[in-house]
Coordinates of C-alpha atoms and ligand atoms in Angstrom, one line a residue:
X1 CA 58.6 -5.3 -85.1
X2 CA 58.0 -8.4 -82.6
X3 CA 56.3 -11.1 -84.7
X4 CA 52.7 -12.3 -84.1
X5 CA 52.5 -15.3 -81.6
X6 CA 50.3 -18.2 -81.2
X7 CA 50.3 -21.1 -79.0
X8 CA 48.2 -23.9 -78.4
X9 CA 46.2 -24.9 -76.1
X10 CA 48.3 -27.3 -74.5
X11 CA 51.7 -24.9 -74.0
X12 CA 52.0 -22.9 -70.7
X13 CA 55.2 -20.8 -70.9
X14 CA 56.7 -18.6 -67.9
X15 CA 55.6 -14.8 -68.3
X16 CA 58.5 -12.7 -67.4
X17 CA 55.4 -10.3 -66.9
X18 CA 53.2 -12.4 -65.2
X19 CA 56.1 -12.4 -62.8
X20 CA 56.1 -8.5 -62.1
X21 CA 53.2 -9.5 -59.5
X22 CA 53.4 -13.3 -59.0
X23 CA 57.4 -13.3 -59.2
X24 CA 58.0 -13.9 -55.8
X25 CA 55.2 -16.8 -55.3
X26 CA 56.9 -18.3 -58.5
X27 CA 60.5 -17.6 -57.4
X28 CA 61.1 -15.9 -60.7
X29 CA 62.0 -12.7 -62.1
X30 CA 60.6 -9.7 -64.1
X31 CA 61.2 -7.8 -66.5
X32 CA 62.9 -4.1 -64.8
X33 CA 63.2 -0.9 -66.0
X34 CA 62.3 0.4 -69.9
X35 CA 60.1 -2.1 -70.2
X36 CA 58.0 -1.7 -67.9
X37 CA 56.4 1.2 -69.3
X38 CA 55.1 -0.8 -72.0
X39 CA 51.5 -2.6 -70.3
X40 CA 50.3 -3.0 -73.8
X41 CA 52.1 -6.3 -74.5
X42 CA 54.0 -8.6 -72.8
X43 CA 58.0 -8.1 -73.5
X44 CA 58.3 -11.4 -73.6
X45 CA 57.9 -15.0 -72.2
X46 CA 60.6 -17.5 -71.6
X47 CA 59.5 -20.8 -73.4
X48 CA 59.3 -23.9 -71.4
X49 CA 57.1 -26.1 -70.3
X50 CA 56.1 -29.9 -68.8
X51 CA 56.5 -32.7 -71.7
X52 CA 52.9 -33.7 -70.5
X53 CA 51.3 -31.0 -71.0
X54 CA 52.0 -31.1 -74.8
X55 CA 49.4 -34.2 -75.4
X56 CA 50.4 -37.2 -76.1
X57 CA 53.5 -37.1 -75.0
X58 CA 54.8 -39.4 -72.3
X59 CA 57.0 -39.4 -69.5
X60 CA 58.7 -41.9 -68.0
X61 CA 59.5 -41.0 -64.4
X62 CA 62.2 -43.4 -62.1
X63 CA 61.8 -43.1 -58.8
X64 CA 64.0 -46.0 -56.0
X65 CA 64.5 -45.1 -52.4
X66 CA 66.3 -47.1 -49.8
X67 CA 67.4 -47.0 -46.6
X68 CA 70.4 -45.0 -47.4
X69 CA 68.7 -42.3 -50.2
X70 CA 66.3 -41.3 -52.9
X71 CA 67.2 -41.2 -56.2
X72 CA 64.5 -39.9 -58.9
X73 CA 64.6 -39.3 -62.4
X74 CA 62.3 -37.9 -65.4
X75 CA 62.7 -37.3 -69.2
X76 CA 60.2 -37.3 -72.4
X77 CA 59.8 -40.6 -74.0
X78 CA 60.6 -39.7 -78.1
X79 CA 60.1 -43.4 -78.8
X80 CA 62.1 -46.6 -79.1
X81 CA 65.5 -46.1 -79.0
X82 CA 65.5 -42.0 -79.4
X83 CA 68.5 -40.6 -79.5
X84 CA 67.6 -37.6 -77.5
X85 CA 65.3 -39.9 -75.1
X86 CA 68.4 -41.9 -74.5
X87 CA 71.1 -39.1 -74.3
X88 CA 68.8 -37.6 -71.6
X89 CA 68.8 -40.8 -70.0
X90 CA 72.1 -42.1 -69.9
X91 CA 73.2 -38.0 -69.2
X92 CA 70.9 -38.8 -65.6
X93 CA 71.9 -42.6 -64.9
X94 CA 75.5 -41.1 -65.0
X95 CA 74.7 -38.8 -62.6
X96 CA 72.6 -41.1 -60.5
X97 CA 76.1 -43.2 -60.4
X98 CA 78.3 -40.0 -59.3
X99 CA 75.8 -39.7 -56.6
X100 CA 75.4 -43.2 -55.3
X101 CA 79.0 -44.2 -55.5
X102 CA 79.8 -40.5 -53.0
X103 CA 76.8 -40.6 -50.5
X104 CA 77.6 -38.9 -47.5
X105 CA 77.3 -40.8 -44.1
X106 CA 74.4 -38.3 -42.7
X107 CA 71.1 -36.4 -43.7
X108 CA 68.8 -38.6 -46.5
X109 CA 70.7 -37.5 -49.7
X110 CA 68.4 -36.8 -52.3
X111 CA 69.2 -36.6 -56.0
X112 CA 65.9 -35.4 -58.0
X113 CA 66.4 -35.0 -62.3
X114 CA 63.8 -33.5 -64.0
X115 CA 63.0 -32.1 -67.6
X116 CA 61.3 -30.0 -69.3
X117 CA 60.7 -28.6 -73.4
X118 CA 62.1 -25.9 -74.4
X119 CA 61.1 -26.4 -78.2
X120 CA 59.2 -29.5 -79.7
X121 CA 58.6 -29.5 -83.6
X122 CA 58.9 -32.5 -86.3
X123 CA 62.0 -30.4 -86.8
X124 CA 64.1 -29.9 -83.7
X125 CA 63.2 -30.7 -79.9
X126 CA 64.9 -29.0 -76.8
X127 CA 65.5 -30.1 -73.6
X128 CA 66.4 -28.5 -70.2
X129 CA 67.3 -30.7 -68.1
X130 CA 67.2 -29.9 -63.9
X131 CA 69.6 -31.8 -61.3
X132 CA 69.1 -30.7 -57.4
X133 CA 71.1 -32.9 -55.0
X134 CA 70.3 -32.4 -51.4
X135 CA 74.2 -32.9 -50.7
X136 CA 75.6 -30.2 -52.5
X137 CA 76.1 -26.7 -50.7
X138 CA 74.2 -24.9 -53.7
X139 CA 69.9 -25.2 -53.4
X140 CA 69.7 -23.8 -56.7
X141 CA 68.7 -26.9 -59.3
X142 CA 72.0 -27.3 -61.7
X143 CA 70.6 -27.6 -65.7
X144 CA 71.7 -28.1 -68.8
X145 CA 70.1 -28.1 -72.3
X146 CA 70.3 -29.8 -75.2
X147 CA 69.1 -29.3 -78.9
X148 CA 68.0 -32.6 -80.8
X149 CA 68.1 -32.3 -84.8
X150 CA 65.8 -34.5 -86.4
X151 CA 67.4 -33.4 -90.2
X152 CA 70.5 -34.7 -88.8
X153 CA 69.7 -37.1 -86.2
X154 CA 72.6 -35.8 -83.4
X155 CA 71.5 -34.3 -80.0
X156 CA 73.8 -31.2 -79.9
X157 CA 74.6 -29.1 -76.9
X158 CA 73.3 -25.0 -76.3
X159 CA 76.7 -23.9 -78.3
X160 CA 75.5 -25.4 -81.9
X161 CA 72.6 -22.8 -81.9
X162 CA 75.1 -20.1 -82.3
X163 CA 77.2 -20.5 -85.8
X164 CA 80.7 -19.9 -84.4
X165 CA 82.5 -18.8 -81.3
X166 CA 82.8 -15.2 -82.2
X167 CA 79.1 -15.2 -83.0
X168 CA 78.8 -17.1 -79.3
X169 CA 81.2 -14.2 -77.9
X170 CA 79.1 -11.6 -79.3
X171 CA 76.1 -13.3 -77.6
X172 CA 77.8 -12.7 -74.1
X173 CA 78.1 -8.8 -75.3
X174 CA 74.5 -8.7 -75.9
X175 CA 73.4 -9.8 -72.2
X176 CA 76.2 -7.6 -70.8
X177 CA 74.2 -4.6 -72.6
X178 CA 70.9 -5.4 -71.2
X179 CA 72.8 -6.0 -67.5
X180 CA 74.2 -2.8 -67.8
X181 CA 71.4 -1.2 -69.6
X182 CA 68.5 -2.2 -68.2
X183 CA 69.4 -3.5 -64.3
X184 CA 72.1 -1.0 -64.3
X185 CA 75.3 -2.7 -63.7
X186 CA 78.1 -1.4 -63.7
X187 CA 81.0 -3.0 -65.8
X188 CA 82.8 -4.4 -62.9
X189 CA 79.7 -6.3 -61.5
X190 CA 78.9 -7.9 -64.5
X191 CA 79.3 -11.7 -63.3
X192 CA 81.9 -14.3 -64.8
X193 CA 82.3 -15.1 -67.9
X194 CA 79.8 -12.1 -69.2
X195 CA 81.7 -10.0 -67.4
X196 CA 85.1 -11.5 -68.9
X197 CA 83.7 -11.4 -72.5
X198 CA 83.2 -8.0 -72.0
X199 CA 86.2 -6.7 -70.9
X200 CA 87.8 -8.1 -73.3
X201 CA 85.7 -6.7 -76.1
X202 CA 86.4 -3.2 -74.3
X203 CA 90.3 -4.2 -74.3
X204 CA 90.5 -5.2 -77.5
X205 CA 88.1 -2.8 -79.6
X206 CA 85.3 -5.3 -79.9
X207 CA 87.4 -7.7 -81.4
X208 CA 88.0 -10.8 -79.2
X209 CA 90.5 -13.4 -80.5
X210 CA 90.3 -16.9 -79.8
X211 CA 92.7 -17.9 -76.8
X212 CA 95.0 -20.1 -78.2
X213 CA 95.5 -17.3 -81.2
X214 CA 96.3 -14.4 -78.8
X215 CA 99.3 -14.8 -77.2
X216 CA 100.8 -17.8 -77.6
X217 CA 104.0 -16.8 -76.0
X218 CA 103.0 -16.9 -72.4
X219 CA 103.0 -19.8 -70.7
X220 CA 102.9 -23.5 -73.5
X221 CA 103.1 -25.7 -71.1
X222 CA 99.2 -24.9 -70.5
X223 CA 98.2 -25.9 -73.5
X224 CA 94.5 -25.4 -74.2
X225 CA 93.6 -24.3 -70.6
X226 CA 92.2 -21.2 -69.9
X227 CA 94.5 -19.0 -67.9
X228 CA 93.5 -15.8 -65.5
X229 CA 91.8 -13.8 -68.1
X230 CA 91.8 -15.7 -70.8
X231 CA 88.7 -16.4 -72.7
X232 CA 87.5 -19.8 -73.3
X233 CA 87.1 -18.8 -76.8
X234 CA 88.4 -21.4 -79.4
X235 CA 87.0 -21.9 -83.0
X236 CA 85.4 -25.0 -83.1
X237 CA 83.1 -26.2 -85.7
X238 CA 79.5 -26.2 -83.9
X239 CA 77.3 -27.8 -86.3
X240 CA 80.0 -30.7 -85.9
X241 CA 78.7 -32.8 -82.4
X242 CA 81.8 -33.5 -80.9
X243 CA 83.1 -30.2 -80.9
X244 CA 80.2 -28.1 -80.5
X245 CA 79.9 -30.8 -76.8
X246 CA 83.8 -29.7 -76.7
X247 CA 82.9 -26.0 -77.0
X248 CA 80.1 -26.7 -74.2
X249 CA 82.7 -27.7 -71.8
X250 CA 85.1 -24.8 -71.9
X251 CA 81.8 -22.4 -71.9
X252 CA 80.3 -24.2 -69.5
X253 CA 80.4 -21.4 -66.9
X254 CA 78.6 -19.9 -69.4
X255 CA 75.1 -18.4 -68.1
X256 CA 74.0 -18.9 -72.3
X257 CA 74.0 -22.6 -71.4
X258 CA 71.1 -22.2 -69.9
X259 CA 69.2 -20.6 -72.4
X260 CA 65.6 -20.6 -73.8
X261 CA 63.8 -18.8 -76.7
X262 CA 61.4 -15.7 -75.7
X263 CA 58.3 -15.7 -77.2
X264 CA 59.2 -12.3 -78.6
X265 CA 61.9 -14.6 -80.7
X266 CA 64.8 -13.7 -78.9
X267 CA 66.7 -15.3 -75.9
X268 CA 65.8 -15.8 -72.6
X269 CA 69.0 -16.2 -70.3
X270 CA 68.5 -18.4 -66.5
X271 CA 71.0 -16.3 -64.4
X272 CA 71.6 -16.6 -60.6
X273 CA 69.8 -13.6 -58.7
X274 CA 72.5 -13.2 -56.6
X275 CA 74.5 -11.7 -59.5
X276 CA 71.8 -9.6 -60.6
X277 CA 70.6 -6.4 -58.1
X278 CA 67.1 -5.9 -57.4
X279 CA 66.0 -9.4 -58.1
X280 CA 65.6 -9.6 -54.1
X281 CA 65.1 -13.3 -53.0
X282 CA 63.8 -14.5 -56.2
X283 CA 65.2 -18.0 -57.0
X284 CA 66.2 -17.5 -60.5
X285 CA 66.5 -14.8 -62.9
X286 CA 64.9 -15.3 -66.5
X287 CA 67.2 -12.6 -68.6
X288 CA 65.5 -11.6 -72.2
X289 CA 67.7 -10.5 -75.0
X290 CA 65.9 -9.0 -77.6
X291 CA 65.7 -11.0 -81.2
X292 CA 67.4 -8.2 -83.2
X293 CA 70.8 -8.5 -81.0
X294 CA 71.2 -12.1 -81.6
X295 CA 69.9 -12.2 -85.5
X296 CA 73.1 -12.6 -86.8
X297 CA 74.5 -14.7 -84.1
X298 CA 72.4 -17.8 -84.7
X299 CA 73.7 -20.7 -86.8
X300 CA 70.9 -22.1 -88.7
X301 CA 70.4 -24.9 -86.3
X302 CA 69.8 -22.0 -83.8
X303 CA 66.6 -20.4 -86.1
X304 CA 65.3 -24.0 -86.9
X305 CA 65.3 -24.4 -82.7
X306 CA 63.7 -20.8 -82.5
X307 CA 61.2 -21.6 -84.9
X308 CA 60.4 -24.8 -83.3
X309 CA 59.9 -22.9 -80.1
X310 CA 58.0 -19.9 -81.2
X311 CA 55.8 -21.4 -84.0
X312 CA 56.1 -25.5 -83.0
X313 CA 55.6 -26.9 -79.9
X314 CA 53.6 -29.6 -80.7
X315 CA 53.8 -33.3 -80.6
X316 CA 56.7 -34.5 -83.2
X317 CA 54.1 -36.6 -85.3
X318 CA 56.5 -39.7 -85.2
X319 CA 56.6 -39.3 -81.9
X320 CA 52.9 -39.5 -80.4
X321 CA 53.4 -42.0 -77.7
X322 CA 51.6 -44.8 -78.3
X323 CA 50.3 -47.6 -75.5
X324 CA 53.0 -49.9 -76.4
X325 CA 55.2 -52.0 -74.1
X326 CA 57.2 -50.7 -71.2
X327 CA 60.3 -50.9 -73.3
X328 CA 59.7 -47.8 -74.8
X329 CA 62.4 -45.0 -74.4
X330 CA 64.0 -47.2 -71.4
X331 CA 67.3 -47.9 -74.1
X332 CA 70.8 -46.9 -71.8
X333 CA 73.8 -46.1 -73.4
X334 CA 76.2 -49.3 -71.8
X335 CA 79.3 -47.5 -73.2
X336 CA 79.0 -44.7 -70.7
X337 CA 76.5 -45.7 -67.5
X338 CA 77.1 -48.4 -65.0
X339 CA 75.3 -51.3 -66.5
X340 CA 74.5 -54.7 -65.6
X341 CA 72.2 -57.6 -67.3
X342 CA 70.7 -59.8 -64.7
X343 CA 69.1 -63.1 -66.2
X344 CA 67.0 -65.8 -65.5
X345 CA 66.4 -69.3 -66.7
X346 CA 64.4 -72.3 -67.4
X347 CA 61.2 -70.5 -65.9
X348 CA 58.5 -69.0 -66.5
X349 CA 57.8 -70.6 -62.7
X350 CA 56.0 -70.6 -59.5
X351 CA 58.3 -68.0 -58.6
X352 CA 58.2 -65.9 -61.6
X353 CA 55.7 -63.3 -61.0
X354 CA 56.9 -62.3 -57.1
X355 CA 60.0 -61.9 -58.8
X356 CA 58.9 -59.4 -61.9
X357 CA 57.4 -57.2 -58.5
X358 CA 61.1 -57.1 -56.4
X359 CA 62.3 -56.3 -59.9
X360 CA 59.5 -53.1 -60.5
X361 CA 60.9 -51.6 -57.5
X362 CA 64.6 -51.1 -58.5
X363 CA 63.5 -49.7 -61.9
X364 CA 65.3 -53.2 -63.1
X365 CA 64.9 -54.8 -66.3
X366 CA 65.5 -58.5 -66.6
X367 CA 66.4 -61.3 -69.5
X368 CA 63.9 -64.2 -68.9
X369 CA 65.7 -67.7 -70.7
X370 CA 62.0 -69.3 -70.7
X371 CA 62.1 -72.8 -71.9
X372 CA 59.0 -72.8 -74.7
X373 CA 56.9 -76.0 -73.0
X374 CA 56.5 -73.7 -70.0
X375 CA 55.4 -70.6 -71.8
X376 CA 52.9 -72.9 -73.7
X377 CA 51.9 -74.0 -70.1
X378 CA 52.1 -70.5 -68.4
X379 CA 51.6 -67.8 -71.5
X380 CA 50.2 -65.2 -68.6
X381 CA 53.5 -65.1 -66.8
X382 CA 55.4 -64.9 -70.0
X383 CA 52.8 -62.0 -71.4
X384 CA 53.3 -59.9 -68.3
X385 CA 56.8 -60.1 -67.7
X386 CA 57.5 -58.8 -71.2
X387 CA 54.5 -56.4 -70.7
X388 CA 57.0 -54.9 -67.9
X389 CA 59.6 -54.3 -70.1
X390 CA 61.8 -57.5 -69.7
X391 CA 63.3 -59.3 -72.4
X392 CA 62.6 -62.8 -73.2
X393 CA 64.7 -64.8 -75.0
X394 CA 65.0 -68.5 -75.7
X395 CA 66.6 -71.3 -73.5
X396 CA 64.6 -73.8 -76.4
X397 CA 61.2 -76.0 -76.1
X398 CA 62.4 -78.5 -73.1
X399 CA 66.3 -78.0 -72.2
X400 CA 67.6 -80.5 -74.7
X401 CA 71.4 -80.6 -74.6
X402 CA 71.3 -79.0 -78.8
X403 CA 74.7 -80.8 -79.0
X404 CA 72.8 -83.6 -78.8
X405 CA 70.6 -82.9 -81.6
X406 CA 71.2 -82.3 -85.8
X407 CA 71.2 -78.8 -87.5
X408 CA 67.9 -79.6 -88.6
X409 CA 66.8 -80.7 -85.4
X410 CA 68.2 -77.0 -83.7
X411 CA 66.3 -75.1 -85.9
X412 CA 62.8 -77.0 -85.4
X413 CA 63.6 -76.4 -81.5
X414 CA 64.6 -73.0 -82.0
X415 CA 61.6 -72.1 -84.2
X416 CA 58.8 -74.0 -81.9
X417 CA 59.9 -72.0 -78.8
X418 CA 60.7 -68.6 -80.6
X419 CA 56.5 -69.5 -81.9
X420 CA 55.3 -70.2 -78.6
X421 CA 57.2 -66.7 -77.2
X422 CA 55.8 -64.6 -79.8
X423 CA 52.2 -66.3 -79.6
X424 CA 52.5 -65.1 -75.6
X425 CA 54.6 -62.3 -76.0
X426 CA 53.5 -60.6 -78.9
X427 CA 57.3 -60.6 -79.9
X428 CA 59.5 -63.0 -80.7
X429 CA 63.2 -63.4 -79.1
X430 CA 66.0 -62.1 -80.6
X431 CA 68.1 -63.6 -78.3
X432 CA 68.9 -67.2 -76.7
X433 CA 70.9 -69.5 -74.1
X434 CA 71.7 -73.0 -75.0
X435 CA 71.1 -75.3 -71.8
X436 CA 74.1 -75.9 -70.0
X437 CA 75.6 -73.5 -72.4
X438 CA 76.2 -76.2 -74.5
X439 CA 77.1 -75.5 -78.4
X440 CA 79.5 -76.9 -81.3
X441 CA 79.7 -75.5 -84.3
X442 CA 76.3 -77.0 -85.9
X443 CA 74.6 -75.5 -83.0
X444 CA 75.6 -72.0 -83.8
X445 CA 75.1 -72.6 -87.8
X446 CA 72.0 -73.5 -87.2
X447 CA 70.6 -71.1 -84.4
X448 CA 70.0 -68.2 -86.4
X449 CA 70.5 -66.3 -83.0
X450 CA 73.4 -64.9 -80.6
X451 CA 73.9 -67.3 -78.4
X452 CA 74.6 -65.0 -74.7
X453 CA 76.1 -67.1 -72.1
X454 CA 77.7 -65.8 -68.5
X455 CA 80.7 -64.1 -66.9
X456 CA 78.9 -64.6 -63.3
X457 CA 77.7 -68.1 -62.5
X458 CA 75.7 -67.3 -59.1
X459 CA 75.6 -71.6 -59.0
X460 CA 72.1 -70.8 -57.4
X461 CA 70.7 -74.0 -58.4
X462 CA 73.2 -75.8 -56.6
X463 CA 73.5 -73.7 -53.3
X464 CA 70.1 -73.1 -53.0
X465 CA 71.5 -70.9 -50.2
X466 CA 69.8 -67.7 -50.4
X467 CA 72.9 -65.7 -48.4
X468 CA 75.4 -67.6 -50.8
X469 CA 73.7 -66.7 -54.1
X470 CA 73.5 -63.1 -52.6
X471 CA 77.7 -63.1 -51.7
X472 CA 78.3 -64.1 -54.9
X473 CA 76.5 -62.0 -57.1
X474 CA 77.3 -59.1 -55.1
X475 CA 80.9 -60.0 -55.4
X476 CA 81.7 -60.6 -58.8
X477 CA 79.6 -58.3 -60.8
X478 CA 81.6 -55.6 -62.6
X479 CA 80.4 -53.0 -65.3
X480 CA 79.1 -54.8 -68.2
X481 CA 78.7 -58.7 -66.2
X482 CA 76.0 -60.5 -67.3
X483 CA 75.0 -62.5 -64.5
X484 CA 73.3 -66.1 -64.5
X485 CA 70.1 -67.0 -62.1
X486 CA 67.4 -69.4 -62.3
X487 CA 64.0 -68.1 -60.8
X488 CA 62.2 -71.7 -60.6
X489 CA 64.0 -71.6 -57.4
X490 CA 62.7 -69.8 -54.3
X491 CA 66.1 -69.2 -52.7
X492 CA 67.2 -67.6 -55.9
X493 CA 64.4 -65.0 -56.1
X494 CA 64.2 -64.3 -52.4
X495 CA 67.7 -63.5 -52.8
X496 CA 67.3 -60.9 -55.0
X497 CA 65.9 -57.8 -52.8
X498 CA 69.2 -57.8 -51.1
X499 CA 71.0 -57.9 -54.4
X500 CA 69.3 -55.3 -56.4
X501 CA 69.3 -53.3 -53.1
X502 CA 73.3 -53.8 -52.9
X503 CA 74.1 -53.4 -56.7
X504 CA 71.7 -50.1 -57.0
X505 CA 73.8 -48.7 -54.0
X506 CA 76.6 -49.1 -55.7
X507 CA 75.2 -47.0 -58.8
X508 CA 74.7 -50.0 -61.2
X509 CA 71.7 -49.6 -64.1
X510 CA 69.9 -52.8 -64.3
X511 CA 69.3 -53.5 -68.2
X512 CA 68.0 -56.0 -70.7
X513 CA 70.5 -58.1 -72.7
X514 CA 70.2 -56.3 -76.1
X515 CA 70.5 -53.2 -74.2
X516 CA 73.6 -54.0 -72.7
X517 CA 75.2 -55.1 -76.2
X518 CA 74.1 -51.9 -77.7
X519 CA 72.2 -52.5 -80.6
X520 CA 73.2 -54.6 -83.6
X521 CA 76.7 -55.6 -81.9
X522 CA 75.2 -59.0 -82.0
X523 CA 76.1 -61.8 -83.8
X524 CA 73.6 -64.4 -84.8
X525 CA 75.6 -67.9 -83.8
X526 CA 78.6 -66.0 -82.3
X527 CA 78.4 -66.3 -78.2
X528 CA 78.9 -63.7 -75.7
X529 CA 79.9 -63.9 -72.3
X530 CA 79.7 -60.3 -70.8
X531 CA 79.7 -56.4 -71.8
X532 CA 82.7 -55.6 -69.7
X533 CA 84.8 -52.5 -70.9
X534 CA 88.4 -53.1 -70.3
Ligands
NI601 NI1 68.8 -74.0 -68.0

């Protein structure tokens, strides 16, 4: 019995049988054989479709191109600081890095990163997300998908919606019986690691053991690899993150890593048509597996994710985007992508606004050290730039020297600039910069705040050499730098087109200081320098 489906209004999803006329057009593939006997009702539909078409939902879409390439990116925006909205960002930044840091000479590489739903439910919400890179051999888009749990709050990889490995394995058998079943292949053509699981099965009388298990005489010195033959079967625990993400690596040849649910509950498989006869010069093969063969291979991760697929698909209620700041869903992972926090000081100036504009076009966000008698006399400038996703913090009301002042007088300044931020802002800074970087220990007890100094002094306000201020930033920022600039100057921000241009080149993120101190690693009173790794 296939269960009655509903959708609303919003949800588009990809007919397999739609596709037995409009399958070349749409580059996709049918449904052969059996099936197609039965007009009555569709077999089934893969689910999948545009974030924005389920309302409400926003996307947040990078695009920067340069002289040397395009780089473009996509993803849902959850809300502030989602886990899966930043897995799904830091996951592209990474690769946007890769690419950067390995352009080829020739041709205008182009790396495009897309996403769509797969599943969207207060409970659970699925990704797929798409890479195609103009300087790789392959034209087919490379994709991976990942399964966000909002009981436990992880974003776990395809494996966890199976309950073990075996269960995975048995998976593998299913869509080698509707290969050979219902496109007719024959044992031997059944490609990779299908065709692998499946000889094995045959070998071994269904029963597959895991790899390390089966025959650990031959060869030790290779450890955990996977040798000729050998399955990448292991027995990890895949409601447990790390190892289900461990399990996703040795399967990742896996065509079940591309997976979606049917809207017949069961799974539909993204193969390669050149693996599969018949599909002529469609660009990519939607496999389904019928819901009874993989009933008992789903963990229960795997039938929440089904039922948010079939029966969801809808707006997670916390998650309606709402017309907030540009801030939302732009948090980076610092531990793993190329970061770097470029800051400014004693502004908001003259210069200011030109500058938030060079900044828009390099995706960049910035740290503005506004001093609070300017923002008083300037709120506009202050307003947009934190409008535009920029943090401002506090460089206090008119650059006193706070070693200069009492504990008592620190926290007046503190509190009438952090007042005169918020009154522009709309938010008030949880950061700040002493002037001249200047702090004792009453300072600090009395600051209330971290207090984020410098590991790259670009001495722009002494140069006032635009080519110098360039050489040195470019120089000396590493992974994790936080670098110091003062935009009251003209030579500063006319300098930074060439620096952004140089630094995005070389596959750094440009992010806010909280962002690059991931959240709640900061101290109030305790003073930072940088974010470097080592
Ligand atoms: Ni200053």
């Amino acid at each position: 019995m296939r269960p009655h489906l509903r959708y609303g209004p919003h949800v588009s999803v990809i007919s397999l049988r739609r596709n037995v006329t409009v399958g070349v057009a749409l580059g996709m593939l049918l449904v052969p054989g059996c099936h197609a006997a039965d007009t009555s009702m569709p077999y089934a539909e893969a689910i999948q479709f545009a974030p924005e078409d389920l309302g409400g939902l926003n996307t947040r879409t990078v695009s920067v191109e340069s002289e040397d390439s395009t780089v473009s990116y996509s993803y849902p925006i959850l809300g502030e600081s989602h886990p899966l909205s930043a897995y799904v960002r830091t996951a592209m930044a990474e690769r946007q890095t890769a690419f950067l840091e390995n352009l080829p000479d020739r041709g205008d590489p182009e790396l495009v990163q897309t996403t769509s739903l797969l599943a969207a439910s207060d409970d659970v919400v699925g990704v797929r997300m798409s890479v195609t890179d103009s300087t790789k051999a392959s034209d087919r888009p490379g994709s991976s998908t990942l399964w966000y749990d909002a009981r436990t709050e992880q974003v776990m990889p395809w494996t966890s919606l199976f309950h073990d490995e075996q269960a995975l394995a048995q998976a593998h058998l299913a869509l080698a019986d509707v290969l050979r079943e219902d496109y007719d292949m024959a044992p031997e053509q059944l490609p990779g690691l299908v065709g692998e699981v499946s000889a094995k099965a045959e070998e071994s009388d269904g029963e597959l053991v895991p790899a390390a298990a089966s025959d650990p005489a031959t060869d030790p010195e290779e450890g955990e690899g996977t040798g000729e033959g050998e399955l990448p079967l292991g027995d990890a625990d895949l409601t447990d993150p790390e190892q289900a993400m461990e399990a996703a690596e040795r399967w990742s040849a896996s065509p079940l890593a591309d997976l979606a649910f049917s809207t017949a509950g069961g799974l539909a498989v993204r193969m390669d048509p050149a693996q599969i006869p018949g599909t002529g010069r469609a660009e990519e093969a939607l496999i389904p597996i019928e819901a009874e063969e993989t009933e008992e291979s789903l963990s229960e991760l795997g039938y929440r994710a089904r039922d948010a697929a079939v029966n969801g698909n809808s707006v997670p209620a916390e998650r309606v985007a709402e017309t907030t700041g540009d801030t939302e869903g732009r948090t980076l992972d610092c531990a793993e992508a190329k970061c770097v926090a470029l800051t400014f000081d004693d502004g908001p100036g003259e210069y200011t606004e030109e500058l938030l504009d060079t900044l828009a076009e390099y995706d960049a966000q910035a740290t503005f050290y506004v001093l609070g008698s300017l923002v008083e006399e300037f709120p506009e400038i202050a307003e947009r730039t934190a409008a535009k996703g920029h943090e401002v913090g506090s460089h206090t009301w008119k650059h006193d020297d706070l070693t200069s002042l009492s504990g008592d007088g620190v926290r007046e300044d503190m509190e009438r600039t952090s007042e005169a931020i918020e009154k522009a802002t709309g938010k008030a800074p949880r950061t700040m910069r002493p002037p001249y970087g200047s702090h004792n220990s009453t300072v600090s007890d009395a600051l209330g705040q971290p207090i984020i100094l410098w590991d790259v002094d670009t001495m722009d306000w002494q140069s006032r050499d635009t080519d110098a201020i360039i050489d040195h930033a470019v120089s000396e920022v590493d992974t994790g730098s936080v670098v110091l600039f003062h935009d009251i100057h003209k030579s500063t921000v006319d300098a930074i087109p060439d620096i952004l241009k140089e630094l995005h080149s070389q596959g750094y993120h440009f992010v806010s200081v909280e962002n690059l101190f991931a959240d709640g690693q900061l101290s109030e009173g305790e003073a930072y320098t940088d974010a470097r790794l080592e």
